[in-house]
Structure formats: C-alpha cells, structure tokens
mmCIF file of C-alpha atoms in Angstrom:
data_model
loop_
_atom_site.group_PDB
_atom_site.id
_atom_site.type_symbol
_atom_site.label_atom_id
_atom_site.label_comp_id
_atom_site.label_asym_id
_atom_site.label_seq_id
_atom_site.Cartn_x
_atom_site.Cartn_y
_atom_site.Cartn_z
ATOM 1 C CA UNK L 1 -10.895 -0.984 146.990
ATOM 2 C CA UNK L 2 -11.679 1.846 144.646
ATOM 3 C CA UNK L 3 -15.524 2.048 143.867
ATOM 4 C CA UNK L 4 -16.896 4.224 140.935
ATOM 5 C CA UNK L 5 -20.861 4.390 141.378
ATOM 6 C CA UNK L 6 -23.464 5.569 138.563
ATOM 7 C CA UNK L 7 -26.855 6.727 139.539
ATOM 8 C CA UNK L 8 -28.715 4.319 137.370
ATOM 9 C CA UNK L 9 -28.033 0.938 135.564
ATOM 10 C CA UNK L 10 -30.944 1.313 133.084
ATOM 11 C CA UNK L 11 -32.847 4.675 132.083
ATOM 12 C CA UNK L 12 -35.265 5.209 129.495
ATOM 13 C CA UNK L 13 -36.092 9.015 128.218
ATOM 14 C CA UNK L 14 -37.965 10.538 125.570
ATOM 15 C CA UNK L 15 -36.486 12.733 122.769
ATOM 16 C CA UNK L 16 -35.989 16.409 123.774
ATOM 17 C CA UNK L 17 -35.833 15.519 127.606
ATOM 18 C CA UNK L 18 -32.784 16.872 129.763
ATOM 19 C CA UNK L 19 -31.011 13.899 131.162
ATOM 20 C CA UNK L 20 -28.530 13.901 134.308
ATOM 21 C CA UNK L 21 -26.092 10.909 134.662
ATOM 22 C CA UNK L 22 -24.220 11.057 137.905
ATOM 23 C CA UNK L 23 -20.886 9.477 138.966
ATOM 24 C CA UNK L 24 -19.397 9.342 142.346
ATOM 25 C CA UNK L 25 -15.840 7.885 143.258
ATOM 26 C CA UNK L 26 -14.679 7.397 146.843
ATOM 27 C CA UNK L 27 -10.981 7.308 146.415
ATOM 28 C CA UNK L 28 -10.125 11.231 146.205
ATOM 29 C CA UNK L 29 -9.045 10.822 142.581
ATOM 30 C CA UNK L 30 -8.602 14.026 140.594
ATOM 31 C CA UNK L 31 -9.128 12.908 137.330
ATOM 32 C CA UNK L 32 -12.651 11.602 136.143
ATOM 33 C CA UNK L 33 -14.016 10.672 132.824
ATOM 34 C CA UNK L 34 -17.114 10.000 130.680
ATOM 35 C CA UNK L 35 -17.317 7.424 127.858
ATOM 36 C CA UNK L 36 -19.867 6.105 125.830
ATOM 37 C CA UNK L 37 -19.584 2.488 124.658
ATOM 38 C CA UNK L 38 -21.087 1.209 121.495
ATOM 39 C CA UNK L 39 -20.961 -2.023 119.833
ATOM 40 C CA UNK L 40 -17.953 -2.146 117.275
ATOM 41 C CA UNK L 41 -16.764 1.357 118.413
ATOM 42 C CA UNK L 42 -15.253 0.548 121.695
ATOM 43 C CA UNK L 43 -15.187 3.450 124.338
ATOM 44 C CA UNK L 44 -15.248 6.944 123.070
ATOM 45 C CA UNK L 45 -14.248 9.545 125.389
ATOM 46 C CA UNK L 46 -17.010 12.308 125.587
ATOM 47 C CA UNK L 47 -15.650 14.697 128.496
ATOM 48 C CA UNK L 48 -13.064 14.504 131.291
ATOM 49 C CA UNK L 49 -12.258 16.485 133.980
ATOM 50 C CA UNK L 50 -8.770 17.058 135.885
ATOM 51 C CA UNK L 51 -10.072 18.880 138.916
ATOM 52 C CA UNK L 52 -13.104 20.309 140.615
ATOM 53 C CA UNK L 53 -14.743 22.775 138.296
ATOM 54 C CA UNK L 54 -12.434 22.043 135.523
ATOM 55 C CA UNK L 55 -13.394 20.276 132.269
ATOM 56 C CA UNK L 56 -12.186 19.510 128.762
ATOM 57 C CA UNK L 57 -13.877 18.184 125.753
ATOM 58 C CA UNK L 58 -13.126 14.778 124.690
ATOM 59 C CA UNK L 59 -13.524 13.245 121.171
ATOM 60 C CA UNK L 60 -17.202 13.469 120.864
ATOM 61 C CA UNK L 61 -18.629 16.139 123.245
ATOM 62 C CA UNK L 62 -21.367 17.209 120.989
ATOM 63 C CA UNK L 63 -24.848 17.179 122.548
ATOM 64 C CA UNK L 64 -23.554 16.660 126.107
ATOM 65 C CA UNK L 65 -22.215 18.874 129.058
ATOM 66 C CA UNK L 66 -20.576 17.992 132.339
ATOM 67 C CA UNK L 67 -20.473 19.460 135.811
ATOM 68 C CA UNK L 68 -17.841 18.880 138.376
ATOM 69 C CA UNK L 69 -18.627 20.909 141.742
ATOM 70 C CA UNK L 70 -17.097 18.348 143.943
ATOM 71 C CA UNK L 71 -14.224 16.500 143.596
ATOM 72 C CA UNK L 72 -16.013 13.066 144.068
ATOM 73 C CA UNK L 73 -18.978 13.789 141.915
ATOM 74 C CA UNK L 74 -18.827 14.155 137.966
ATOM 75 C CA UNK L 75 -22.282 14.677 136.052
ATOM 76 C CA UNK L 76 -23.118 14.036 132.679
ATOM 77 C CA UNK L 77 -25.676 16.138 131.025
ATOM 78 C CA UNK L 78 -27.668 15.417 128.024
ATOM 79 C CA UNK L 79 -29.393 19.091 127.275
ATOM 80 C CA UNK L 80 -31.818 17.602 124.938
ATOM 81 C CA UNK L 81 -31.576 13.680 124.353
ATOM 82 C CA UNK L 82 -31.715 12.407 121.255
ATOM 83 C CA UNK L 83 -32.295 8.755 119.613
ATOM 84 C CA UNK L 84 -28.669 8.809 118.495
ATOM 85 C CA UNK L 85 -27.654 9.012 122.296
ATOM 86 C CA UNK L 86 -28.950 5.579 123.066
ATOM 87 C CA UNK L 87 -25.912 3.860 124.464
ATOM 88 C CA UNK L 88 -24.053 2.332 127.450
ATOM 89 C CA UNK L 89 -22.522 5.337 129.560
ATOM 90 C CA UNK L 90 -19.315 4.634 131.436
ATOM 91 C CA UNK L 91 -17.692 6.719 134.287
ATOM 92 C CA UNK L 92 -14.052 6.429 135.072
ATOM 93 C CA UNK L 93 -11.550 7.702 137.531
ATOM 94 C CA UNK L 94 -7.995 7.523 138.572
ATOM 95 C CA UNK L 95 -5.614 9.510 140.608
ATOM 96 C CA UNK L 96 -3.067 10.772 138.200
ATOM 97 C CA UNK L 97 -0.139 11.745 140.084
ATOM 98 C CA UNK L 98 1.258 13.699 137.174
ATOM 99 C CA UNK L 99 1.320 10.665 134.793
ATOM 100 C CA UNK L 100 -1.139 8.695 133.142
ATOM 101 C CA UNK L 101 -2.466 5.375 134.903
ATOM 102 C CA UNK L 102 -4.945 2.798 135.639
ATOM 103 C CA UNK L 103 -8.556 3.882 135.409
ATOM 104 C CA UNK L 104 -11.321 2.468 137.480
ATOM 105 C CA UNK L 105 -14.654 2.126 135.994
ATOM 106 C CA UNK L 106 -18.216 2.104 137.028
ATOM 107 C CA UNK L 107 -21.058 -0.336 136.227
ATOM 108 C CA UNK L 108 -22.359 1.743 133.200
ATOM 109 C CA UNK L 109 -25.486 3.418 132.625
ATOM 110 C CA UNK L 110 -27.590 1.773 129.649
ATOM 111 C CA UNK L 111 -29.509 4.754 128.205
ATOM 112 C CA UNK L 112 -32.203 4.463 125.824
ATOM 113 C CA UNK L 113 -33.885 7.719 124.235
ATOM 114 C CA UNK L 114 -37.236 6.944 122.680
ATOM 115 C CA UNK V 1 -3.851 12.247 118.412
ATOM 116 C CA UNK V 2 -3.327 8.551 119.146
ATOM 117 C CA UNK V 3 -5.580 5.721 117.908
ATOM 118 C CA UNK V 4 -5.941 1.970 118.467
ATOM 119 C CA UNK V 5 -6.668 -0.994 116.039
ATOM 120 C CA UNK V 6 -7.892 -4.294 117.021
ATOM 121 C CA UNK V 7 -8.134 -6.430 113.987
ATOM 122 C CA UNK V 8 -10.094 -9.258 115.527
ATOM 123 C CA UNK V 9 -13.644 -8.475 116.252
ATOM 124 C CA UNK V 10 -15.149 -11.698 117.221
ATOM 125 C CA UNK V 11 -13.002 -14.724 118.107
ATOM 126 C CA UNK V 12 -14.355 -18.169 118.647
ATOM 127 C CA UNK V 13 -12.197 -21.007 120.551
ATOM 128 C CA UNK V 14 -12.383 -24.232 122.047
ATOM 129 C CA UNK V 15 -11.177 -24.529 125.552
ATOM 130 C CA UNK V 16 -7.633 -25.281 126.036
ATOM 131 C CA UNK V 17 -6.817 -23.677 122.779
ATOM 132 C CA UNK V 18 -4.132 -20.800 122.759
ATOM 133 C CA UNK V 19 -5.136 -17.116 122.115
ATOM 134 C CA UNK V 20 -3.565 -14.285 120.508
ATOM 135 C CA UNK V 21 -5.393 -10.647 120.001
ATOM 136 C CA UNK V 22 -3.807 -8.221 118.336
ATOM 137 C CA UNK V 23 -3.550 -4.644 119.084
ATOM 138 C CA UNK V 24 -1.645 -1.819 117.302
ATOM 139 C CA UNK V 25 -1.506 1.571 118.136
ATOM 140 C CA UNK V 26 -0.656 4.889 116.515
ATOM 141 C CA UNK V 27 1.138 7.570 118.270
ATOM 142 C CA UNK V 28 4.797 8.817 118.082
ATOM 143 C CA UNK V 29 5.830 9.452 121.744
ATOM 144 C CA UNK V 30 5.829 7.363 125.011
ATOM 145 C CA UNK V 31 2.582 5.598 125.669
ATOM 146 C CA UNK V 32 1.013 3.705 128.441
ATOM 147 C CA UNK V 33 -0.851 0.522 127.344
ATOM 148 C CA UNK V 34 -3.608 -1.338 128.777
ATOM 149 C CA UNK V 35 -5.685 -4.441 128.115
ATOM 150 C CA UNK V 36 -9.185 -4.225 129.776
ATOM 151 C CA UNK V 37 -11.596 -6.892 130.041
ATOM 152 C CA UNK V 38 -15.542 -6.781 130.098
ATOM 153 C CA UNK V 39 -17.334 -9.771 131.366
ATOM 154 C CA UNK V 40 -20.892 -10.383 130.578
ATOM 155 C CA UNK V 41 -22.927 -7.982 132.823
ATOM 156 C CA UNK V 42 -19.910 -6.696 134.714
ATOM 157 C CA UNK V 43 -17.758 -3.740 135.130
ATOM 158 C CA UNK V 44 -14.818 -2.863 132.814
ATOM 159 C CA UNK V 45 -11.721 -4.253 134.643
ATOM 160 C CA UNK V 46 -7.929 -4.037 134.147
ATOM 161 C CA UNK V 47 -6.506 -7.099 132.794
ATOM 162 C CA UNK V 48 -2.797 -6.032 132.721
ATOM 163 C CA UNK V 49 -0.752 -2.836 132.137
ATOM 164 C CA UNK V 50 2.321 -1.698 130.536
ATOM 165 C CA UNK V 51 4.342 1.478 131.730
ATOM 166 C CA UNK V 52 8.053 0.783 131.240
ATOM 167 C CA UNK V 53 10.596 -1.788 131.736
ATOM 168 C CA UNK V 54 10.303 -5.457 130.733
ATOM 169 C CA UNK V 55 8.160 -5.417 127.529
ATOM 170 C CA UNK V 56 6.498 -8.927 128.646
ATOM 171 C CA UNK V 57 3.761 -8.081 131.232
ATOM 172 C CA UNK V 58 1.957 -10.520 133.106
ATOM 173 C CA UNK V 59 -1.805 -9.827 134.355
ATOM 174 C CA UNK V 60 -4.523 -11.719 136.125
ATOM 175 C CA UNK V 61 -6.071 -14.926 135.036
ATOM 176 C CA UNK V 62 -2.932 -16.098 133.278
ATOM 177 C CA UNK V 63 -2.919 -13.393 130.512
ATOM 178 C CA UNK V 64 0.153 -11.593 129.260
ATOM 179 C CA UNK V 65 0.903 -9.114 126.578
ATOM 180 C CA UNK V 66 4.129 -8.239 125.004
ATOM 181 C CA UNK V 67 4.881 -4.307 123.652
ATOM 182 C CA UNK V 68 6.967 -4.186 120.576
ATOM 183 C CA UNK V 69 7.866 -0.627 120.051
ATOM 184 C CA UNK V 70 8.957 -1.150 116.600
ATOM 185 C CA UNK V 71 5.537 -2.730 115.430
ATOM 186 C CA UNK V 72 3.804 -0.495 117.601
ATOM 187 C CA UNK V 73 1.890 -3.440 119.006
ATOM 188 C CA UNK V 74 0.821 -4.896 122.495
ATOM 189 C CA UNK V 75 -0.866 -8.412 121.640
ATOM 190 C CA UNK V 76 -2.245 -10.027 124.655
ATOM 191 C CA UNK V 77 -1.672 -13.854 124.856
ATOM 192 C CA UNK V 78 -2.993 -16.892 126.669
ATOM 193 C CA UNK V 79 -1.644 -20.425 126.410
ATOM 194 C CA UNK V 80 -4.803 -21.783 127.166
ATOM 195 C CA UNK V 81 -8.257 -20.415 127.405
ATOM 196 C CA UNK V 82 -11.278 -21.439 129.860
ATOM 197 C CA UNK V 83 -14.937 -20.954 129.267
ATOM 198 C CA UNK V 84 -14.555 -18.258 131.783
ATOM 199 C CA UNK V 85 -12.567 -16.325 129.628
ATOM 200 C CA UNK V 86 -15.790 -15.510 127.424
ATOM 201 C CA UNK V 87 -15.877 -11.757 127.597
ATOM 202 C CA UNK V 88 -15.101 -8.617 125.386
ATOM 203 C CA UNK V 89 -11.546 -7.403 125.253
ATOM 204 C CA UNK V 90 -10.252 -3.832 124.809
ATOM 205 C CA UNK V 91 -6.979 -2.494 124.195
ATOM 206 C CA UNK V 92 -6.246 1.088 125.495
ATOM 207 C CA UNK V 93 -3.355 3.442 125.097
ATOM 208 C CA UNK V 94 -2.620 6.888 126.703
ATOM 209 C CA UNK V 95 0.543 9.123 126.258
ATOM 210 C CA UNK V 96 2.768 9.409 128.854
ATOM 211 C CA UNK V 97 2.249 13.150 128.983
ATOM 212 C CA UNK V 98 -0.629 15.412 128.025
ATOM 213 C CA UNK V 99 -4.120 14.217 127.773
ATOM 214 C CA UNK V 100 -4.787 11.516 130.403
ATOM 215 C CA UNK V 101 -7.697 9.844 129.120
ATOM 216 C CA UNK V 102 -7.602 6.521 127.452
ATOM 217 C CA UNK V 103 -8.238 5.934 123.849
ATOM 218 C CA UNK V 104 -9.517 2.433 123.378
ATOM 219 C CA UNK V 105 -9.882 0.064 120.446
ATOM 220 C CA UNK V 106 -12.991 -1.263 119.161
ATOM 221 C CA UNK V 107 -12.989 -4.313 121.096
ATOM 222 C CA UNK V 108 -12.692 -8.073 120.309
ATOM 223 C CA UNK V 109 -15.850 -10.331 121.531
ATOM 224 C CA UNK V 110 -14.054 -13.599 122.522
ATOM 225 C CA UNK V 111 -16.233 -16.884 122.798
ATOM 226 C CA UNK V 112 -14.959 -20.014 124.403
ATOM 227 C CA UNK V 113 -16.723 -22.949 123.671
ATOM 228 C CA UNK V 114 -16.714 -25.833 126.140
#
C-alpha cells in the first residue's frame, strides 16, 4: 500500500514564524502536491512538483514556498506565518506515467497560527 | 481552467434512504473524474474514478457514479445508505493532459441518522 506521511498532525505557531511542513511518500511517485482544506471551500492546490527540484505554483501560492530535494520528500514552507494560514494542509502523491491518475493523501496537518 | 461545483453542501438522510450527490464540472477537453471520501478523523480516500469506457462506474462500499458528458456531470449514488457512510464527500476533476493536479469541489457533508 502507498503510504504518505506528514510530519505533524497538529501544529500551533505564532504570527511571523517560519513554518515547515514535511511530507514523505514511500512509493517512488514522481508527482507530489500540497493542498489546503477549509470548510466550504474544499481542497485548494498550493504547489505541486513533477520531479526532484521541479515545482509549479498552484491556485493559491501566495505566502508559501516549497522544496523538493529528494524524490520522496516534499516540503511546504510558510515564510512568515499569518492567521489566515490557519488551515488543514494535505499532501498527496501519485505516479503519473504520463497521464493523470489517483492521488494518495496523507493524514493532514492541522495548523493554527496565533 | 477547470472548476467543480457540488450543489449539496449538507445532506441529512435516514438509514436505508437512497443517496444522490450532484457534481458538475467545467472543462472543454477530456477529463478524469473522481469521488473522494473523508470519514471523521481519517485520511481522504478514493471512492471511485472514471478515466474512460463505461460511463457508469462502481466504487467501494456500494457507491457508483455516472458520467454524463453532455451535462458535464458525475453524480454519486448509493441505493441504501448506512450510518457508517457519514462523512464528507468530494468530487474532483483533472484534465487528461497538462496539469495533473486535482481540482476539487467544495464538498458535501453527509449525515446519516440511525
């Protein structure tokens, strides 16, 4: 079974702090994604990566950056956390193989910014 | 850019009632369609998917969905719901080519009363 793990289930940070959210997948997937989930808005794409060191902006990249130094790991960085970044963050991955396919999701990190 | 609409935000049913959740998408090209489910406190997991072929697809736990291309719809159905179906349901779409990230609807919270 594909396993996508996220470094923390719950995180509380202060406004202005730099925040790192880590995601690791164990199935050699090329594609990895970061979404945020908010009530009534569903999941919205922040950033994604097709391969190591490659990244592309999603629909709501402002205030975020990402890093993918190894194939299995995709990090989301909040350079200076703000209260409007309080949310549930979900990481996902899939193999791809040239066409879109099922994405596998991690358990999520619930981030609260005070 | 594609978008997804889920018109039912909160649905309350009694056990054994039939379920139909609406999903409409906007995109002019070939799409892949998904329904994901999130049970309370659990990972987002795939319920069913449509890539091509028979427009009536069957998923896990007795769910099915029908792709109607002319209506840009992918409605989810279950003939008889159970209390354990209480969850949030998300419809998602991705284009067959190009960006491989999912675009999600806003979700439907289903509450099944015993």
